[in-house]
XYZ file of C-alpha atoms in Angstrom:
406
model
C -88.075 52.268 -2.222
C -90.317 54.135 -4.704
C -90.535 53.360 -8.392
C -88.086 54.791 -10.908
C -88.090 58.460 -11.824
C -89.032 59.604 -15.318
C -86.273 61.137 -17.477
C -86.679 64.714 -16.259
C -86.941 63.626 -12.634
C -83.818 61.521 -13.017
C -81.792 64.425 -14.377
C -83.051 66.669 -11.588
C -82.223 63.967 -9.028
C -78.665 63.691 -10.369
C -78.205 67.463 -10.108
C -79.612 67.533 -6.557
C -77.444 64.620 -5.430
C -74.326 66.090 -7.038
C -74.978 69.391 -5.254
C -75.284 67.541 -1.937
C -72.098 65.570 -2.615
C -70.148 68.769 -3.191
C -70.961 69.884 0.358
C -69.865 66.625 1.993
C -66.309 66.365 3.321
C -65.563 62.753 4.258
C -65.079 59.833 1.866
C -67.393 57.422 3.696
C -70.219 59.951 3.863
C -69.835 60.595 0.145
C -69.873 56.883 -0.709
C -73.059 56.485 1.331
C -74.712 59.363 -0.557
C -73.476 58.104 -3.931
C -74.934 54.647 -3.373
C -78.210 56.069 -2.098
C -78.479 58.367 -5.112
C -77.589 55.673 -7.639
C -80.010 53.137 -6.175
C -82.826 55.685 -6.144
C -82.254 56.445 -9.832
C -82.893 52.829 -10.851
C -84.928 51.564 -7.891
C -82.239 49.016 -6.888
C -82.233 46.919 -3.739
C -78.491 46.894 -3.038
C -75.112 48.199 -4.073
C -71.405 48.207 -3.310
C -68.538 50.578 -4.036
C -64.932 49.478 -4.367
C -62.188 52.113 -4.357
C -58.998 51.627 -6.333
C -55.932 51.882 -4.105
C -52.460 50.428 -4.652
C -53.661 48.706 -7.838
C -56.310 46.747 -5.934
C -60.031 47.209 -5.432
C -60.901 47.745 -1.777
C -64.441 47.102 -0.546
C -65.432 50.518 0.762
C -69.198 50.832 1.196
C -72.355 48.781 0.809
C -76.157 49.005 0.987
C -78.628 46.143 1.027
C -82.230 46.891 1.971
C -83.219 43.232 2.080
C -80.368 42.047 4.301
C -79.840 44.979 6.621
C -82.204 47.778 5.686
C -83.306 48.279 9.299
C -79.875 47.692 10.834
C -78.213 51.005 11.747
C -75.093 49.396 13.241
C -73.102 50.016 10.005
C -70.795 47.103 10.806
C -71.147 45.825 7.225
C -69.252 48.792 5.747
C -66.093 47.898 7.685
C -65.627 44.503 6.040
C -62.076 44.060 4.742
C -62.213 42.646 1.206
C -59.844 43.300 -1.676
C -60.105 42.242 -5.312
C -57.365 42.206 -7.928
C -57.845 44.307 -11.044
C -58.292 41.414 -13.456
C -61.011 39.669 -15.448
C -61.854 37.073 -12.789
C -64.479 39.215 -11.008
C -67.079 41.595 -12.412
C -65.691 44.546 -10.465
C -62.120 43.662 -11.440
C -63.125 43.352 -15.094
C -64.739 46.798 -15.094
C -61.717 48.377 -13.395
C -59.437 46.644 -15.903
C -61.358 47.590 -19.049
C -62.990 50.840 -17.943
C -66.233 49.629 -19.486
C -69.635 49.112 -17.823
C -70.923 45.574 -17.391
C -74.619 44.620 -17.365
C -75.793 41.231 -16.107
C -79.466 40.301 -16.390
C -79.179 37.090 -14.371
C -76.103 36.392 -12.255
C -76.923 32.669 -12.189
C -76.958 32.298 -15.969
C -73.813 33.896 -17.323
C -72.564 32.994 -20.825
C -69.961 30.239 -20.663
C -67.332 32.313 -22.477
C -67.135 34.900 -19.655
C -63.951 34.871 -17.557
C -65.675 36.398 -14.527
C -68.302 34.672 -12.412
C -70.826 35.347 -9.676
C -69.786 34.078 -6.254
C -72.832 31.975 -5.419
C -71.338 31.040 -2.046
C -71.836 34.590 -0.761
C -75.546 34.385 -1.623
C -75.821 31.021 0.071
C -74.159 32.292 3.241
C -76.294 35.421 3.449
C -79.567 34.026 2.118
C -79.696 36.784 -0.488
C -80.520 36.128 -4.160
C -78.491 38.265 -6.552
C -80.154 38.546 -9.942
C -79.437 41.662 -12.013
C -76.100 43.478 -11.675
C -74.974 46.787 -13.164
C -71.269 47.460 -12.642
C -69.777 50.768 -13.767
C -66.368 52.433 -13.476
C -66.089 55.542 -11.329
C -64.083 57.499 -13.862
C -63.201 61.202 -13.745
C -63.178 63.570 -16.713
C -59.458 62.831 -17.019
C -60.389 59.149 -17.468
C -58.824 58.250 -14.149
C -60.645 55.330 -12.538
C -61.001 55.900 -8.793
C -63.171 52.855 -8.190
C -66.074 50.700 -9.266
C -69.761 50.897 -8.330
C -71.931 47.803 -8.457
C -75.721 48.197 -8.319
C -77.686 45.020 -7.606
C -81.257 43.903 -8.271
C -83.345 46.513 -10.046
C -86.880 46.171 -8.673
C -90.201 46.425 -10.454
C -93.329 47.929 -8.907
C -94.056 44.622 -7.139
C -90.563 44.424 -5.624
C -89.319 41.669 -7.918
C -85.765 41.705 -9.267
C -85.672 42.566 -12.974
C -82.930 43.423 -15.518
C -81.599 46.963 -15.720
C -83.005 48.862 -18.712
C -81.000 50.800 -21.284
C -82.141 54.024 -19.620
C -80.956 52.709 -16.248
C -77.527 52.074 -17.696
C -77.217 55.513 -19.282
C -78.285 57.417 -16.173
C -76.065 55.389 -13.847
C -73.059 55.930 -16.129
C -73.752 59.661 -16.233
C -74.183 59.850 -12.477
C -71.049 57.738 -11.862
C -68.918 60.219 -13.802
C -70.100 63.071 -11.579
C -69.661 60.973 -8.436
C -66.105 59.987 -9.347
C -64.959 63.619 -9.333
C -66.431 64.204 -5.876
C -64.978 60.952 -4.513
C -61.531 61.880 -5.804
C -61.805 65.272 -4.101
C -62.793 63.646 -0.817
C -59.902 61.198 -1.084
C -57.566 64.160 -1.462
C -59.067 65.773 1.647
C -58.582 62.609 3.680
C -55.057 62.223 2.329
C -54.224 65.763 3.474
C -55.494 64.857 6.940
C -53.459 61.651 6.967
C -50.368 63.528 5.824
C -50.785 65.801 8.824
C -51.065 62.694 10.957
C -47.958 61.182 9.353
C -46.100 64.368 10.233
C -47.216 63.886 13.825
C -46.301 60.180 13.585
C -42.721 61.140 12.786
C -42.681 62.875 16.160
C -44.999 60.625 18.175
C -44.869 56.850 17.529
C -48.301 56.481 19.153
C -49.986 58.759 16.603
C -50.320 56.311 13.707
C -52.546 56.400 10.666
C -54.288 53.246 11.875
C -54.974 54.818 15.276
C -56.554 57.963 13.860
C -58.578 56.029 11.278
C -59.951 53.872 14.083
C -60.709 56.856 16.324
C -62.427 58.673 13.452
C -64.597 55.654 12.632
C -65.353 54.928 16.312
C -66.486 58.510 16.823
C -68.652 58.593 13.701
C -70.484 55.383 14.603
C -70.871 56.153 18.323
C -72.305 59.545 17.377
C -74.648 57.930 14.847
C -76.159 55.705 17.555
C -76.226 58.432 20.229
C -77.892 60.941 17.902
C -80.566 58.470 16.803
C -81.353 57.788 20.447
C -81.689 61.552 20.996
C -84.158 61.856 18.131
C -81.892 64.091 16.052
C -82.947 64.346 12.396
C -81.203 62.152 9.836
C -80.031 65.234 7.911
C -78.367 66.675 11.011
C -76.826 63.312 11.868
C -75.308 62.940 8.404
C -73.858 66.451 8.506
C -72.309 66.103 11.968
C -71.122 62.546 11.432
C -69.343 63.660 8.270
C -67.499 66.449 10.095
C -66.811 64.409 13.233
C -65.011 61.614 11.413
C -62.428 64.072 10.091
C -62.228 66.402 13.097
C -61.694 63.554 15.561
C -58.804 62.238 13.471
C -57.016 65.518 14.245
C -57.524 65.318 18.014
C -53.805 65.083 18.836
C -52.399 67.321 16.109
C -50.993 69.668 18.774
C -48.407 67.048 19.691
C -46.244 68.242 16.801
C -45.160 71.081 19.114
C -44.206 68.819 22.047
C -40.572 67.846 22.657
C -39.300 64.519 21.277
C -37.855 63.748 24.703
C -41.412 63.574 26.011
C -43.243 62.152 23.013
C -40.779 59.303 22.434
C -40.038 58.453 26.037
C -40.543 54.657 26.341
C -41.655 54.903 29.954
C -44.139 56.671 32.171
C -43.819 60.465 32.104
C -42.683 62.374 35.152
C -45.087 64.866 36.705
C -43.320 67.766 34.998
C -43.298 65.990 31.632
C -46.980 65.160 31.977
C -47.783 68.834 32.649
C -45.913 69.749 29.468
C -47.742 67.072 27.506
C -51.057 68.646 28.509
C -50.202 71.630 26.324
C -50.916 69.567 23.183
C -54.614 70.320 23.697
C -54.287 74.110 23.602
C -51.594 73.965 20.934
C -53.878 71.834 18.762
C -56.810 74.192 19.247
C -54.583 77.133 18.342
C -54.025 75.663 14.883
C -57.715 76.298 14.191
C -57.945 79.662 15.992
C -59.266 81.445 12.877
C -61.983 78.990 11.793
C -63.291 79.355 8.267
C -65.680 76.393 8.370
C -67.725 74.162 10.653
C -64.960 71.588 10.296
C -62.350 74.018 11.658
C -64.584 74.888 14.608
C -65.264 71.256 15.485
C -61.585 70.319 15.072
C -60.570 73.100 17.478
C -63.167 72.060 20.053
C -62.130 68.402 19.955
C -58.387 69.150 20.030
C -58.918 71.387 23.060
C -61.307 69.249 25.102
C -60.814 65.563 24.283
C -58.996 65.116 27.615
C -61.767 66.684 29.666
C -63.697 64.352 31.963
C -67.395 64.020 32.718
C -66.645 64.672 36.415
C -64.657 67.843 35.661
C -61.249 66.445 36.636
C -59.685 66.474 33.196
C -57.667 69.075 31.326
C -57.063 71.791 30.181
C -57.387 72.731 33.833
C -56.592 76.432 33.605
C -52.821 75.957 33.607
C -52.349 75.385 29.882
C -52.660 78.888 28.460
C -51.569 79.234 24.865
C -50.678 82.479 23.054
C -52.668 81.319 20.034
C -55.960 81.189 21.920
C -58.086 84.248 22.536
C -59.738 82.698 25.598
C -58.608 80.929 28.747
C -58.841 77.142 28.578
C -60.647 75.987 31.710
C -61.789 72.620 33.081
C -65.216 71.536 31.911
C -67.735 69.195 33.475
C -70.595 67.096 32.067
C -72.309 68.564 29.035
C -70.340 71.809 29.324
C -68.134 70.131 26.728
C -69.625 69.246 23.357
C -70.852 65.762 22.539
C -68.085 65.566 19.932
C -65.333 65.987 22.530
C -67.102 63.583 24.904
C -67.235 60.913 22.222
C -63.629 61.454 21.136
C -62.496 61.191 24.762
C -63.891 57.677 25.051
C -62.798 56.564 21.570
C -59.226 57.745 22.154
C -58.892 56.027 25.544
C -60.459 52.805 24.287
C -58.092 52.591 21.338
C -55.006 53.512 23.369
C -55.721 50.801 25.934
C -56.579 48.197 23.305
C -53.477 48.831 21.193
C -49.808 47.989 21.476
C -47.517 50.813 22.510
C -43.734 50.939 22.867
C -44.114 51.017 26.635
C -47.016 48.553 27.034
C -48.853 45.570 25.597
C -52.526 45.911 24.691
C -54.902 45.356 27.563
C -57.130 42.265 27.400
C -60.560 43.121 25.978
C -62.444 42.377 29.199
C -60.127 44.612 31.212
C -60.778 47.506 28.809
C -64.525 46.876 28.897
C -64.525 46.782 32.699
C -62.678 50.104 32.896
C -65.127 51.823 30.532
C -68.045 50.577 32.619
C -66.358 51.695 35.849
C -65.594 55.140 34.438
C -69.142 55.720 33.157
C -70.295 58.839 34.998
C -66.726 59.631 36.064
C -64.368 59.990 33.114
C -67.020 59.405 30.448
C -70.544 60.524 29.606
C -72.823 57.586 30.564
C -74.856 57.971 27.354
C -71.691 57.781 25.261
C -70.606 54.633 27.101
C -74.041 53.112 26.495
C -73.851 53.903 22.778
C -70.361 52.405 22.604
C -71.532 49.076 24.016
C -74.669 49.121 21.877
C -72.576 49.103 18.677
C -69.703 46.961 19.912
C -69.919 44.619 16.883
C -69.239 47.662 14.711
C -66.350 48.703 16.981
C -64.785 45.262 16.500
C -65.268 45.477 12.713
C -63.500 48.857 12.685
C -60.553 47.462 14.656
C -60.278 44.605 12.166
C -60.371 46.914 9.138
C -57.794 49.392 10.474
C -55.263 47.047 12.022
C -51.890 48.408 13.049
C -49.171 47.847 10.512
C -46.790 45.002 11.179
C -43.434 46.211 12.433
């Protein structure tokens, strides 16, 4: 990481980063950009963002160049950690008081402090935390949406040093801008999840946990696939951002399918299955007048996430929908977009691995065997390869977005 900017460069960097943030749709993509921007401002080695939800701080994103700077698996961001909003942790203290906290040396805190540094985490990871700058992510209405913790400011030789007064001022200023964008992105995701909850009222299989998992699976599979294809990092970030949201809406067309079919606790008859197929064209019809790249990608995924690599999927030409201006036909191979190909695998994997009213989850090895067997048949072989290449991340996603206990 380069040395710190001067004052003018820092202000310009904040404006550039804020402009970029305003074009990003998904929460996780925004948190990634916020951390990257904040760390660049003060030349910091690591950082973490906690979002405030249900009066608790939820670990939501992390960077650490020393520990996993060259690791593109992203499994670390799916760790499930929560902290209470109290004075026992640095992040909790900042969320409680709304005031920034600056620590020059995490191993030598004044004895009168109620919070402490968890040395055990450093010992387990082999990382040495020294300087810590923790700031509230507070909007102009003084609503705290989370806490950002920046760790280990680095000098020109790469040694950890305390954060300067200028560092603190610029990070606070940047955090205020970032909080507004994060809140907006949370609202966008909440609107998506409300749509899903509407579908969940109709279809017990379409849960918030399921769509969060599918969205995360798709984003991370795409990230690996695109890197292997040599796609630029800017293009990857843009498409990954859109794909996470669009793939969550893959089954939105089910809201128009009869309850008798959606809630049937048994295998569908042939006629019922043919009716169920219409959820693809009905879903695409919801986005028939696209006003953004997100609308276009959502329509494409809703329409084609049941297509197969070998061309034996659906729509198969028998699912016309009045809302579409074109005939939905069977597609084969790369005739369908990479986004639909990825969502197809992610959706099947999660459905087989999860409990349903009419079935228990398949054992992991049975699911893995099926995906391998269907490589080149149901699924794009490159997508299957990317899936297995990031399987540790897949497992971390499943752990973070567990199904609710019933």
